[in-house]
């Protein structure tokens, strides 16, 4: 619908290919036909993410550990094998939360995950990607809330310890999270304001994918950030601009129905620890993705969204389907 009503059909229609990514969800639901296979795939995902951090750590070593640790400019951002550090951080965040689900609900199994968890966490810190940090924190709180609420009191302590042992560059980046004068926050606010202006003129079906490239010249851009970045750095505002209320409400509805359906599955599978640790890890990853998407348009990042579709499918595979059929 957004493409059909686009202000520039020749550019907007190219985004239709991303609909094919959704097939990953249905492929996983239909092809993961045993609890063992689901377990092996999640362990493979965690192991792959841990191995990928070796590239990140090599980057730290190559650029100079002292420079990276002590520089407040945090110019050397770990990006692994990806072309953009934000994509790498998004992938690490999702894998970290899948691993967290296993550690929180089954801490005595696969103890090597503790090593993988540490490697992924450290590497994620050195991406200096705050939205991924917030997503990981939100997903972690989600897991602890459903595991044992009283443990939430330890979260500030853990965060304090992380801050204390972090190098100066990471401490500086953490401090900017509460700084309303932060330059990057001001850029995002300028983008969000510009997106709001475009949305008001195209409220129903939006102006089409990549329409900002065409219409941005028709709106005030005092900072020049809209013309330079051509994106909203927020999933909700980006979808409001591109697809209007029709697309935005549809997108939000997907997540509402997803968590409602997942809750029903938890009731049916009550007592199945093997299911719970994978399903809760998946739910935490989705939660982290949504929170990170407040400050970054990660839904439009194909590598991140494709992995997300796979992780989303995990709670709806194997023995869960059998239980429902019974």
PDB file of C-alpha atoms in Angstrom:
ATOM      1  CA  UNK A   1       0.000   0.000   0.000  1.00  0.00           C
ATOM      2  CA  UNK A   2       2.831   2.391   0.882  1.00  0.00           C
ATOM      3  CA  UNK A   3       4.567   1.626  -2.401  1.00  0.00           C
ATOM      4  CA  UNK A   4       1.379   2.148  -4.416  1.00  0.00           C
ATOM      5  CA  UNK A   5       0.893   5.597  -2.875  1.00  0.00           C
ATOM      6  CA  UNK A   6       4.572   6.546  -2.938  1.00  0.00           C
ATOM      7  CA  UNK A   7       5.728   9.948  -4.128  1.00  0.00           C
ATOM      8  CA  UNK A   8       8.515   8.158  -6.006  1.00  0.00           C
ATOM      9  CA  UNK A   9       7.385   4.719  -7.138  1.00  0.00           C
ATOM     10  CA  UNK A  10      10.631   4.008  -9.015  1.00  0.00           C
ATOM     11  CA  UNK A  11      12.604   4.026  -5.739  1.00  0.00           C
ATOM     12  CA  UNK A  12       9.954   2.846  -3.315  1.00  0.00           C
ATOM     13  CA  UNK A  13       9.083  -0.424  -5.069  1.00  0.00           C
ATOM     14  CA  UNK A  14      12.604  -1.763  -4.486  1.00  0.00           C
ATOM     15  CA  UNK A  15      11.763  -2.208  -0.819  1.00  0.00           C
ATOM     16  CA  UNK A  16       9.121  -4.813  -1.691  1.00  0.00           C
ATOM     17  CA  UNK A  17      11.869  -7.443  -1.848  1.00  0.00           C
ATOM     18  CA  UNK A  18      12.157  -7.197   1.923  1.00  0.00           C
ATOM     19  CA  UNK A  19       8.785  -8.936   2.220  1.00  0.00           C
ATOM     20  CA  UNK A  20      10.629 -12.131   1.290  1.00  0.00           C
ATOM     21  CA  UNK A  21      12.609 -11.915   4.532  1.00  0.00           C
ATOM     22  CA  UNK A  22       9.435 -12.775   6.436  1.00  0.00           C
ATOM     23  CA  UNK A  23       9.593 -16.267   4.915  1.00  0.00           C
ATOM     24  CA  UNK A  24      12.445 -16.979   7.343  1.00  0.00           C
ATOM     25  CA  UNK A  25       9.929 -17.045  10.193  1.00  0.00           C
ATOM     26  CA  UNK A  26       7.660 -19.564   8.486  1.00  0.00           C
ATOM     27  CA  UNK A  27      10.600 -21.635   7.269  1.00  0.00           C
ATOM     28  CA  UNK A  28      11.903 -21.976  10.819  1.00  0.00           C
ATOM     29  CA  UNK A  29       8.459 -22.763  12.281  1.00  0.00           C
ATOM     30  CA  UNK A  30       7.904 -25.564   9.759  1.00  0.00           C
ATOM     31  CA  UNK A  31      11.421 -27.003   9.510  1.00  0.00           C
ATOM     32  CA  UNK A  32      12.591 -27.082  13.132  1.00  0.00           C
ATOM     33  CA  UNK A  33      10.773 -30.263  14.011  1.00  0.00           C
ATOM     34  CA  UNK A  34      12.490 -31.402  17.202  1.00  0.00           C
ATOM     35  CA  UNK A  35      13.529 -29.978  20.523  1.00  0.00           C
ATOM     36  CA  UNK A  36      17.080 -31.206  19.903  1.00  0.00           C
ATOM     37  CA  UNK A  37      17.327 -29.353  16.599  1.00  0.00           C
ATOM     38  CA  UNK A  38      16.032 -26.155  18.144  1.00  0.00           C
ATOM     39  CA  UNK A  39      18.560 -26.480  20.956  1.00  0.00           C
ATOM     40  CA  UNK A  40      21.448 -27.121  18.558  1.00  0.00           C
ATOM     41  CA  UNK A  41      20.516 -24.152  16.390  1.00  0.00           C
ATOM     42  CA  UNK A  42      20.344 -21.768  19.332  1.00  0.00           C
ATOM     43  CA  UNK A  43      23.697 -23.036  20.610  1.00  0.00           C
ATOM     44  CA  UNK A  44      25.135 -22.615  17.117  1.00  0.00           C
ATOM     45  CA  UNK A  45      23.860 -19.045  17.056  1.00  0.00           C
ATOM     46  CA  UNK A  46      25.515 -18.277  20.398  1.00  0.00           C
ATOM     47  CA  UNK A  47      28.766 -19.960  19.390  1.00  0.00           C
ATOM     48  CA  UNK A  48      28.835 -18.129  16.057  1.00  0.00           C
ATOM     49  CA  UNK A  49      28.350 -14.785  17.774  1.00  0.00           C
ATOM     50  CA  UNK A  50      31.150 -15.612  20.219  1.00  0.00           C
ATOM     51  CA  UNK A  51      33.504 -16.590  17.396  1.00  0.00           C
ATOM     52  CA  UNK A  52      32.649 -13.389  15.528  1.00  0.00           C
ATOM     53  CA  UNK A  53      33.881 -11.372  18.510  1.00  0.00           C
ATOM     54  CA  UNK A  54      37.400 -12.575  17.752  1.00  0.00           C
ATOM     55  CA  UNK A  55      37.349 -10.293  14.712  1.00  0.00           C
ATOM     56  CA  UNK A  56      36.270  -7.450  16.971  1.00  0.00           C
ATOM     57  CA  UNK A  57      38.996  -8.163  19.497  1.00  0.00           C
ATOM     58  CA  UNK A  58      41.535  -8.336  16.682  1.00  0.00           C
ATOM     59  CA  UNK A  59      40.388  -4.873  15.602  1.00  0.00           C
ATOM     60  CA  UNK A  60      41.010  -3.601  19.119  1.00  0.00           C
ATOM     61  CA  UNK A  61      44.493  -5.108  19.099  1.00  0.00           C
ATOM     62  CA  UNK A  62      45.262  -3.817  15.604  1.00  0.00           C
ATOM     63  CA  UNK A  63      44.124  -0.254  16.322  1.00  0.00           C
ATOM     64  CA  UNK A  64      45.936  -0.188  19.599  1.00  0.00           C
ATOM     65  CA  UNK A  65      44.365  -1.208  22.885  1.00  0.00           C
ATOM     66  CA  UNK A  66      45.635   1.867  24.747  1.00  0.00           C
ATOM     67  CA  UNK A  67      44.227   4.252  22.121  1.00  0.00           C
ATOM     68  CA  UNK A  68      40.835   2.566  22.119  1.00  0.00           C
ATOM     69  CA  UNK A  69      40.550   2.313  25.880  1.00  0.00           C
ATOM     70  CA  UNK A  70      41.743   5.797  26.794  1.00  0.00           C
ATOM     71  CA  UNK A  71      40.386   7.856  23.912  1.00  0.00           C
ATOM     72  CA  UNK A  72      37.232   9.763  24.788  1.00  0.00           C
ATOM     73  CA  UNK A  73      36.507  10.162  21.098  1.00  0.00           C
ATOM     74  CA  UNK A  74      35.722   6.421  20.789  1.00  0.00           C
ATOM     75  CA  UNK A  75      36.649   6.690  17.123  1.00  0.00           C
ATOM     76  CA  UNK A  76      37.632   3.025  16.799  1.00  0.00           C
ATOM     77  CA  UNK A  77      34.254   1.309  16.985  1.00  0.00           C
ATOM     78  CA  UNK A  78      34.236  -2.463  16.684  1.00  0.00           C
ATOM     79  CA  UNK A  79      32.186  -3.618  13.688  1.00  0.00           C
ATOM     80  CA  UNK A  80      33.286  -7.244  13.268  1.00  0.00           C
ATOM     81  CA  UNK A  81      32.714  -8.575   9.764  1.00  0.00           C
ATOM     82  CA  UNK A  82      29.903  -6.089   9.162  1.00  0.00           C
ATOM     83  CA  UNK A  83      30.293  -2.832   7.243  1.00  0.00           C
ATOM     84  CA  UNK A  84      28.555  -0.821   9.971  1.00  0.00           C
ATOM     85  CA  UNK A  85      29.081  -1.066  13.724  1.00  0.00           C
ATOM     86  CA  UNK A  86      25.335  -0.601  14.398  1.00  0.00           C
ATOM     87  CA  UNK A  87      24.517  -3.741  12.412  1.00  0.00           C
ATOM     88  CA  UNK A  88      27.171  -5.717  14.270  1.00  0.00           C
ATOM     89  CA  UNK A  89      25.919  -4.409  17.612  1.00  0.00           C
ATOM     90  CA  UNK A  90      22.354  -5.375  16.718  1.00  0.00           C
ATOM     91  CA  UNK A  91      23.386  -8.937  15.891  1.00  0.00           C
ATOM     92  CA  UNK A  92      25.450  -9.248  19.069  1.00  0.00           C
ATOM     93  CA  UNK A  93      22.544  -7.924  21.140  1.00  0.00           C
ATOM     94  CA  UNK A  94      20.131 -10.530  19.768  1.00  0.00           C
ATOM     95  CA  UNK A  95      22.599 -13.397  20.294  1.00  0.00           C
ATOM     96  CA  UNK A  96      23.429 -12.133  23.788  1.00  0.00           C
ATOM     97  CA  UNK A  97      19.771 -12.198  24.845  1.00  0.00           C
ATOM     98  CA  UNK A  98      19.247 -15.691  23.412  1.00  0.00           C
ATOM     99  CA  UNK A  99      22.246 -16.796  25.493  1.00  0.00           C
ATOM    100  CA  UNK A 100      20.859 -14.952  28.515  1.00  0.00           C
ATOM    101  CA  UNK A 101      17.619 -16.921  28.278  1.00  0.00           C
ATOM    102  CA  UNK A 102      19.559 -20.157  28.643  1.00  0.00           C
ATOM    103  CA  UNK A 103      21.707 -18.862  31.504  1.00  0.00           C
ATOM    104  CA  UNK A 104      18.808 -17.380  33.478  1.00  0.00           C
ATOM    105  CA  UNK A 105      16.491 -20.390  33.187  1.00  0.00           C
ATOM    106  CA  UNK A 106      19.017 -23.211  32.916  1.00  0.00           C
ATOM    107  CA  UNK A 107      22.295 -22.003  34.443  1.00  0.00           C
ATOM    108  CA  UNK A 108      23.843 -25.458  34.956  1.00  0.00           C
ATOM    109  CA  UNK A 109      23.601 -26.621  31.342  1.00  0.00           C
ATOM    110  CA  UNK A 110      26.193 -25.807  28.668  1.00  0.00           C
ATOM    111  CA  UNK A 111      28.499 -23.884  30.988  1.00  0.00           C
ATOM    112  CA  UNK A 112      30.612 -22.760  28.044  1.00  0.00           C
ATOM    113  CA  UNK A 113      27.826 -20.244  27.374  1.00  0.00           C
ATOM    114  CA  UNK A 114      29.197 -18.197  30.285  1.00  0.00           C
ATOM    115  CA  UNK A 115      32.399 -17.688  28.301  1.00  0.00           C
ATOM    116  CA  UNK A 116      30.444 -16.866  25.144  1.00  0.00           C
ATOM    117  CA  UNK A 117      28.235 -14.474  27.123  1.00  0.00           C
ATOM    118  CA  UNK A 118      31.290 -12.644  28.447  1.00  0.00           C
ATOM    119  CA  UNK A 119      32.931 -12.406  25.019  1.00  0.00           C
ATOM    120  CA  UNK A 120      29.762 -11.078  23.390  1.00  0.00           C
ATOM    121  CA  UNK A 121      29.105  -8.595  26.208  1.00  0.00           C
ATOM    122  CA  UNK A 122      32.621  -7.135  26.102  1.00  0.00           C
ATOM    123  CA  UNK A 123      32.578  -6.882  22.325  1.00  0.00           C
ATOM    124  CA  UNK A 124      29.144  -5.234  22.437  1.00  0.00           C
ATOM    125  CA  UNK A 125      30.505  -2.615  24.820  1.00  0.00           C
ATOM    126  CA  UNK A 126      33.319  -1.784  22.397  1.00  0.00           C
ATOM    127  CA  UNK A 127      30.874  -1.093  19.573  1.00  0.00           C
ATOM    128  CA  UNK A 128      29.935   1.999  21.609  1.00  0.00           C
ATOM    129  CA  UNK A 129      26.376   1.544  20.308  1.00  0.00           C
ATOM    130  CA  UNK A 130      24.092   2.886  22.997  1.00  0.00           C
ATOM    131  CA  UNK A 131      20.785   1.721  21.497  1.00  0.00           C
ATOM    132  CA  UNK A 132      22.084  -1.857  21.496  1.00  0.00           C
ATOM    133  CA  UNK A 133      23.197  -1.440  25.108  1.00  0.00           C
ATOM    134  CA  UNK A 134      19.720  -0.249  26.057  1.00  0.00           C
ATOM    135  CA  UNK A 135      18.142  -3.111  24.116  1.00  0.00           C
ATOM    136  CA  UNK A 136      20.337  -5.655  25.907  1.00  0.00           C
ATOM    137  CA  UNK A 137      19.471  -4.072  29.262  1.00  0.00           C
ATOM    138  CA  UNK A 138      15.732  -4.121  28.504  1.00  0.00           C
ATOM    139  CA  UNK A 139      15.890  -7.764  27.429  1.00  0.00           C
ATOM    140  CA  UNK A 140      17.886  -8.682  30.528  1.00  0.00           C
ATOM    141  CA  UNK A 141      15.383  -6.977  32.819  1.00  0.00           C
ATOM    142  CA  UNK A 142      12.581  -8.791  30.993  1.00  0.00           C
ATOM    143  CA  UNK A 143      14.219 -12.160  31.711  1.00  0.00           C
ATOM    144  CA  UNK A 144      14.926 -11.385  35.357  1.00  0.00           C
ATOM    145  CA  UNK A 145      11.361 -10.116  35.863  1.00  0.00           C
ATOM    146  CA  UNK A 146       9.918 -13.450  34.783  1.00  0.00           C
ATOM    147  CA  UNK A 147      12.589 -15.528  36.508  1.00  0.00           C
ATOM    148  CA  UNK A 148      12.693 -13.925  39.950  1.00  0.00           C
ATOM    149  CA  UNK A 149      11.632 -10.311  40.441  1.00  0.00           C
ATOM    150  CA  UNK A 150      13.622  -9.804  43.616  1.00  0.00           C
ATOM    151  CA  UNK A 151      16.825 -10.186  41.581  1.00  0.00           C
ATOM    152  CA  UNK A 152      16.051  -6.861  39.886  1.00  0.00           C
ATOM    153  CA  UNK A 153      17.556  -5.174  42.954  1.00  0.00           C
ATOM    154  CA  UNK A 154      20.936  -6.451  41.806  1.00  0.00           C
ATOM    155  CA  UNK A 155      20.666  -4.799  38.375  1.00  0.00           C
ATOM    156  CA  UNK A 156      21.872  -1.354  39.599  1.00  0.00           C
ATOM    157  CA  UNK A 157      24.739  -3.059  41.406  1.00  0.00           C
ATOM    158  CA  UNK A 158      25.777  -4.967  38.276  1.00  0.00           C
ATOM    159  CA  UNK A 159      25.543  -1.810  36.163  1.00  0.00           C
ATOM    160  CA  UNK A 160      27.616   0.051  38.738  1.00  0.00           C
ATOM    161  CA  UNK A 161      30.330  -2.607  38.658  1.00  0.00           C
ATOM    162  CA  UNK A 162      30.386  -2.544  34.851  1.00  0.00           C
ATOM    163  CA  UNK A 163      30.773   1.232  34.937  1.00  0.00           C
ATOM    164  CA  UNK A 164      33.540   1.050  37.532  1.00  0.00           C
ATOM    165  CA  UNK A 165      35.681  -1.437  35.600  1.00  0.00           C
ATOM    166  CA  UNK A 166      35.026   0.077  32.170  1.00  0.00           C
ATOM    167  CA  UNK A 167      37.727   2.112  30.415  1.00  0.00           C
ATOM    168  CA  UNK A 168      37.391   5.877  30.140  1.00  0.00           C
ATOM    169  CA  UNK A 169      35.962   5.800  26.628  1.00  0.00           C
ATOM    170  CA  UNK A 170      33.075   3.526  27.615  1.00  0.00           C
ATOM    171  CA  UNK A 171      32.427   5.514  30.812  1.00  0.00           C
ATOM    172  CA  UNK A 172      32.179   8.640  28.691  1.00  0.00           C
ATOM    173  CA  UNK A 173      29.723   6.947  26.335  1.00  0.00           C
ATOM    174  CA  UNK A 174      27.612   5.695  29.251  1.00  0.00           C
ATOM    175  CA  UNK A 175      27.507   9.172  30.774  1.00  0.00           C
ATOM    176  CA  UNK A 176      26.078  10.581  27.540  1.00  0.00           C
ATOM    177  CA  UNK A 177      22.986   8.409  28.004  1.00  0.00           C
ATOM    178  CA  UNK A 178      21.668  10.905  30.553  1.00  0.00           C
ATOM    179  CA  UNK A 179      23.026  14.017  28.850  1.00  0.00           C
ATOM    180  CA  UNK A 180      20.192  15.893  27.138  1.00  0.00           C
ATOM    181  CA  UNK A 181      22.784  18.111  25.436  1.00  0.00           C
ATOM    182  CA  UNK A 182      24.459  15.152  23.727  1.00  0.00           C
ATOM    183  CA  UNK A 183      25.141  15.951  20.079  1.00  0.00           C
ATOM    184  CA  UNK A 184      23.810  12.610  18.794  1.00  0.00           C
ATOM    185  CA  UNK A 185      20.593  13.012  20.766  1.00  0.00           C
ATOM    186  CA  UNK A 186      20.088  16.467  19.247  1.00  0.00           C
ATOM    187  CA  UNK A 187      20.590  14.989  15.775  1.00  0.00           C
ATOM    188  CA  UNK A 188      17.935  12.373  16.472  1.00  0.00           C
ATOM    189  CA  UNK A 189      15.530  14.976  17.793  1.00  0.00           C
ATOM    190  CA  UNK A 190      16.028  17.011  14.629  1.00  0.00           C
ATOM    191  CA  UNK A 191      15.310  13.905  12.537  1.00  0.00           C
ATOM    192  CA  UNK A 192      12.223  13.055  14.577  1.00  0.00           C
ATOM    193  CA  UNK A 193      10.885  16.588  14.237  1.00  0.00           C
ATOM    194  CA  UNK A 194      11.430  16.487  10.486  1.00  0.00           C
ATOM    195  CA  UNK A 195       9.726  13.102  10.292  1.00  0.00           C
ATOM    196  CA  UNK A 196       6.732  14.467  12.195  1.00  0.00           C
ATOM    197  CA  UNK A 197       6.353  17.277   9.666  1.00  0.00           C
ATOM    198  CA  UNK A 198       6.392  14.816   6.757  1.00  0.00           C
ATOM    199  CA  UNK A 199       3.948  12.481   8.528  1.00  0.00           C
ATOM    200  CA  UNK A 200       1.435  15.298   9.037  1.00  0.00           C
ATOM    201  CA  UNK A 201       1.275  15.756   5.275  1.00  0.00           C
ATOM    202  CA  UNK A 202       0.996  12.017   4.536  1.00  0.00           C
ATOM    203  CA  UNK A 203      -0.825  10.582   7.567  1.00  0.00           C
ATOM    204  CA  UNK A 204      -2.785   7.677   6.093  1.00  0.00           C
ATOM    205  CA  UNK A 205      -0.478   5.605   3.865  1.00  0.00           C
ATOM    206  CA  UNK A 206       2.719   7.642   4.152  1.00  0.00           C
ATOM    207  CA  UNK A 207       4.835   8.905   1.301  1.00  0.00           C
ATOM    208  CA  UNK A 208       6.474   5.571   0.440  1.00  0.00           C
ATOM    209  CA  UNK A 209       9.777   3.907   1.212  1.00  0.00           C
ATOM    210  CA  UNK A 210      12.839   6.149   0.781  1.00  0.00           C
ATOM    211  CA  UNK A 211      10.523   9.092   0.204  1.00  0.00           C
ATOM    212  CA  UNK A 212      12.629  11.302   2.479  1.00  0.00           C
ATOM    213  CA  UNK A 213      15.194  11.457  -0.336  1.00  0.00           C
ATOM    214  CA  UNK A 214      12.557  13.199  -2.465  1.00  0.00           C
ATOM    215  CA  UNK A 215      10.485  15.276  -0.045  1.00  0.00           C
ATOM    216  CA  UNK A 216      13.111  16.469   2.451  1.00  0.00           C
ATOM    217  CA  UNK A 217      13.824  19.577   0.359  1.00  0.00           C
ATOM    218  CA  UNK A 218      10.229  20.693   0.913  1.00  0.00           C
ATOM    219  CA  UNK A 219      10.654  20.919   4.688  1.00  0.00           C
ATOM    220  CA  UNK A 220      12.815  23.013   7.005  1.00  0.00           C
ATOM    221  CA  UNK A 221      16.113  21.375   7.860  1.00  0.00           C
ATOM    222  CA  UNK A 222      18.077  23.937   9.881  1.00  0.00           C
ATOM    223  CA  UNK A 223      20.693  21.436  11.039  1.00  0.00           C
ATOM    224  CA  UNK A 224      21.061  19.712   7.669  1.00  0.00           C
ATOM    225  CA  UNK A 225      20.788  16.321   9.384  1.00  0.00           C
ATOM    226  CA  UNK A 226      17.721  15.139   7.448  1.00  0.00           C
ATOM    227  CA  UNK A 227      19.358  15.809   4.091  1.00  0.00           C
ATOM    228  CA  UNK A 228      22.589  14.187   5.267  1.00  0.00           C
ATOM    229  CA  UNK A 229      21.230  11.050   6.967  1.00  0.00           C
ATOM    230  CA  UNK A 230      17.935  10.486   5.074  1.00  0.00           C
ATOM    231  CA  UNK A 231      16.593   8.325   7.903  1.00  0.00           C
ATOM    232  CA  UNK A 232      14.667   8.860  11.119  1.00  0.00           C
ATOM    233  CA  UNK A 233      16.747   6.753  13.549  1.00  0.00           C
ATOM    234  CA  UNK A 234      13.494   5.455  15.042  1.00  0.00           C
ATOM    235  CA  UNK A 235      11.419   2.511  13.807  1.00  0.00           C
ATOM    236  CA  UNK A 236       8.085   4.037  14.745  1.00  0.00           C
ATOM    237  CA  UNK A 237       8.702   7.433  13.160  1.00  0.00           C
ATOM    238  CA  UNK A 238      10.315   5.872  10.097  1.00  0.00           C
ATOM    239  CA  UNK A 239       7.300   3.641   9.515  1.00  0.00           C
ATOM    240  CA  UNK A 240       4.921   6.536  10.164  1.00  0.00           C
ATOM    241  CA  UNK A 241       6.698   8.534   7.452  1.00  0.00           C
ATOM    242  CA  UNK A 242       6.977   5.665   4.964  1.00  0.00           C
ATOM    243  CA  UNK A 243       3.695   3.828   5.535  1.00  0.00           C
ATOM    244  CA  UNK A 244       1.484   6.230   7.488  1.00  0.00           C
ATOM    245  CA  UNK A 245      -0.957   5.189  10.197  1.00  0.00           C
ATOM    246  CA  UNK A 246      -2.031   2.208   8.105  1.00  0.00           C
ATOM    247  CA  UNK A 247       1.438   0.673   8.213  1.00  0.00           C
ATOM    248  CA  UNK A 248       2.441   1.866  11.685  1.00  0.00           C
ATOM    249  CA  UNK A 249      -0.666   0.480  13.397  1.00  0.00           C
ATOM    250  CA  UNK A 250      -0.296  -2.783  11.479  1.00  0.00           C
ATOM    251  CA  UNK A 251       3.346  -3.074  12.567  1.00  0.00           C
ATOM    252  CA  UNK A 252       2.585  -2.368  16.225  1.00  0.00           C
ATOM    253  CA  UNK A 253      -0.300  -4.855  16.085  1.00  0.00           C
ATOM    254  CA  UNK A 254       2.098  -7.588  14.992  1.00  0.00           C
ATOM    255  CA  UNK A 255       4.107  -7.203  18.205  1.00  0.00           C
ATOM    256  CA  UNK A 256       1.011  -7.028  20.398  1.00  0.00           C
ATOM    257  CA  UNK A 257      -0.357 -10.233  18.875  1.00  0.00           C
ATOM    258  CA  UNK A 258       3.098 -11.856  18.998  1.00  0.00           C
ATOM    259  CA  UNK A 259       3.462 -11.394  22.750  1.00  0.00           C
ATOM    260  CA  UNK A 260      -0.171 -12.337  23.396  1.00  0.00           C
ATOM    261  CA  UNK A 261       0.242 -15.553  21.403  1.00  0.00           C
ATOM    262  CA  UNK A 262       3.554 -16.256  23.090  1.00  0.00           C
ATOM    263  CA  UNK A 263       1.905 -15.891  26.488  1.00  0.00           C
ATOM    264  CA  UNK A 264      -0.675 -18.496  25.492  1.00  0.00           C
ATOM    265  CA  UNK A 265       2.130 -20.847  24.442  1.00  0.00           C
ATOM    266  CA  UNK A 266       3.808 -20.414  27.830  1.00  0.00           C
ATOM    267  CA  UNK A 267       0.606 -21.487  29.555  1.00  0.00           C
ATOM    268  CA  UNK A 268       0.315 -24.586  27.356  1.00  0.00           C
ATOM    269  CA  UNK A 269       3.997 -25.484  27.790  1.00  0.00           C
ATOM    270  CA  UNK A 270       4.117 -24.765  31.516  1.00  0.00           C
ATOM    271  CA  UNK A 271       6.777 -26.863  33.223  1.00  0.00           C
ATOM    272  CA  UNK A 272       8.797 -27.591  30.072  1.00  0.00           C
ATOM    273  CA  UNK A 273      12.186 -26.067  30.972  1.00  0.00           C
ATOM    274  CA  UNK A 274      13.761 -26.859  27.602  1.00  0.00           C
ATOM    275  CA  UNK A 275      11.023 -24.879  25.906  1.00  0.00           C
ATOM    276  CA  UNK A 276      10.981 -22.066  28.447  1.00  0.00           C
ATOM    277  CA  UNK A 277      14.670 -21.163  28.245  1.00  0.00           C
ATOM    278  CA  UNK A 278      14.581 -20.873  24.443  1.00  0.00           C
ATOM    279  CA  UNK A 279      11.198 -19.148  24.323  1.00  0.00           C
ATOM    280  CA  UNK A 280      12.103 -16.623  26.999  1.00  0.00           C
ATOM    281  CA  UNK A 281      15.403 -15.906  25.270  1.00  0.00           C
ATOM    282  CA  UNK A 282      13.502 -15.284  22.046  1.00  0.00           C
ATOM    283  CA  UNK A 283      11.014 -12.984  23.768  1.00  0.00           C
ATOM    284  CA  UNK A 284      13.860 -11.057  25.407  1.00  0.00           C
ATOM    285  CA  UNK A 285      15.585 -10.655  22.029  1.00  0.00           C
ATOM    286  CA  UNK A 286      12.374  -9.244  20.526  1.00  0.00           C
ATOM    287  CA  UNK A 287      12.029  -6.891  23.489  1.00  0.00           C
ATOM    288  CA  UNK A 288      15.624  -5.744  23.057  1.00  0.00           C
ATOM    289  CA  UNK A 289      15.058  -5.181  19.348  1.00  0.00           C
ATOM    290  CA  UNK A 290      11.996  -3.004  19.995  1.00  0.00           C
ATOM    291  CA  UNK A 291      13.733  -0.906  22.651  1.00  0.00           C
ATOM    292  CA  UNK A 292      16.843  -0.433  20.501  1.00  0.00           C
ATOM    293  CA  UNK A 293      14.524   0.592  17.665  1.00  0.00           C
ATOM    294  CA  UNK A 294      13.498   3.704  19.578  1.00  0.00           C
ATOM    295  CA  UNK A 295      16.883   5.220  18.728  1.00  0.00           C
ATOM    296  CA  UNK A 296      17.762   3.386  15.519  1.00  0.00           C
ATOM    297  CA  UNK A 297      15.841   2.150  12.473  1.00  0.00           C
ATOM    298  CA  UNK A 298      17.029  -1.413  13.016  1.00  0.00           C
ATOM    299  CA  UNK A 299      13.917  -2.843  11.353  1.00  0.00           C
ATOM    300  CA  UNK A 300      15.311  -1.631   8.027  1.00  0.00           C
ATOM    301  CA  UNK A 301      18.655  -3.343   8.695  1.00  0.00           C
ATOM    302  CA  UNK A 302      18.295  -6.588   6.725  1.00  0.00           C
ATOM    303  CA  UNK A 303      20.943  -8.546   8.641  1.00  0.00           C
ATOM    304  CA  UNK A 304      19.314  -7.709  11.959  1.00  0.00           C
ATOM    305  CA  UNK A 305      15.715  -8.219  10.847  1.00  0.00           C
ATOM    306  CA  UNK A 306      16.457 -11.596   9.219  1.00  0.00           C
ATOM    307  CA  UNK A 307      18.054 -12.908  12.402  1.00  0.00           C
ATOM    308  CA  UNK A 308      15.131 -11.481  14.346  1.00  0.00           C
ATOM    309  CA  UNK A 309      12.612 -13.427  12.228  1.00  0.00           C
ATOM    310  CA  UNK A 310      14.495 -16.648  12.944  1.00  0.00           C
ATOM    311  CA  UNK A 311      14.621 -15.969  16.692  1.00  0.00           C
ATOM    312  CA  UNK A 312      10.932 -15.014  16.723  1.00  0.00           C
ATOM    313  CA  UNK A 313      10.037 -18.403  15.273  1.00  0.00           C
ATOM    314  CA  UNK A 314      11.749 -20.495  17.965  1.00  0.00           C
ATOM    315  CA  UNK A 315       8.866 -20.485  20.502  1.00  0.00           C
ATOM    316  CA  UNK A 316       6.456 -21.747  17.835  1.00  0.00           C
ATOM    317  CA  UNK A 317       8.387 -24.824  16.730  1.00  0.00           C
ATOM    318  CA  UNK A 318       8.587 -28.534  17.616  1.00  0.00           C
ATOM    319  CA  UNK A 319       6.939 -29.810  20.789  1.00  0.00           C
ATOM    320  CA  UNK A 320       4.969 -26.607  21.183  1.00  0.00           C
ATOM    321  CA  UNK A 321       3.022 -27.420  18.011  1.00  0.00           C
ATOM    322  CA  UNK A 322       2.461 -30.975  19.226  1.00  0.00           C
ATOM    323  CA  UNK A 323       1.125 -29.754  22.557  1.00  0.00           C
ATOM    324  CA  UNK A 324      -1.259 -27.354  20.862  1.00  0.00           C
ATOM    325  CA  UNK A 325      -2.539 -30.070  18.530  1.00  0.00           C
ATOM    326  CA  UNK A 326      -3.229 -32.352  21.449  1.00  0.00           C
TER     327      UNK A 326
END
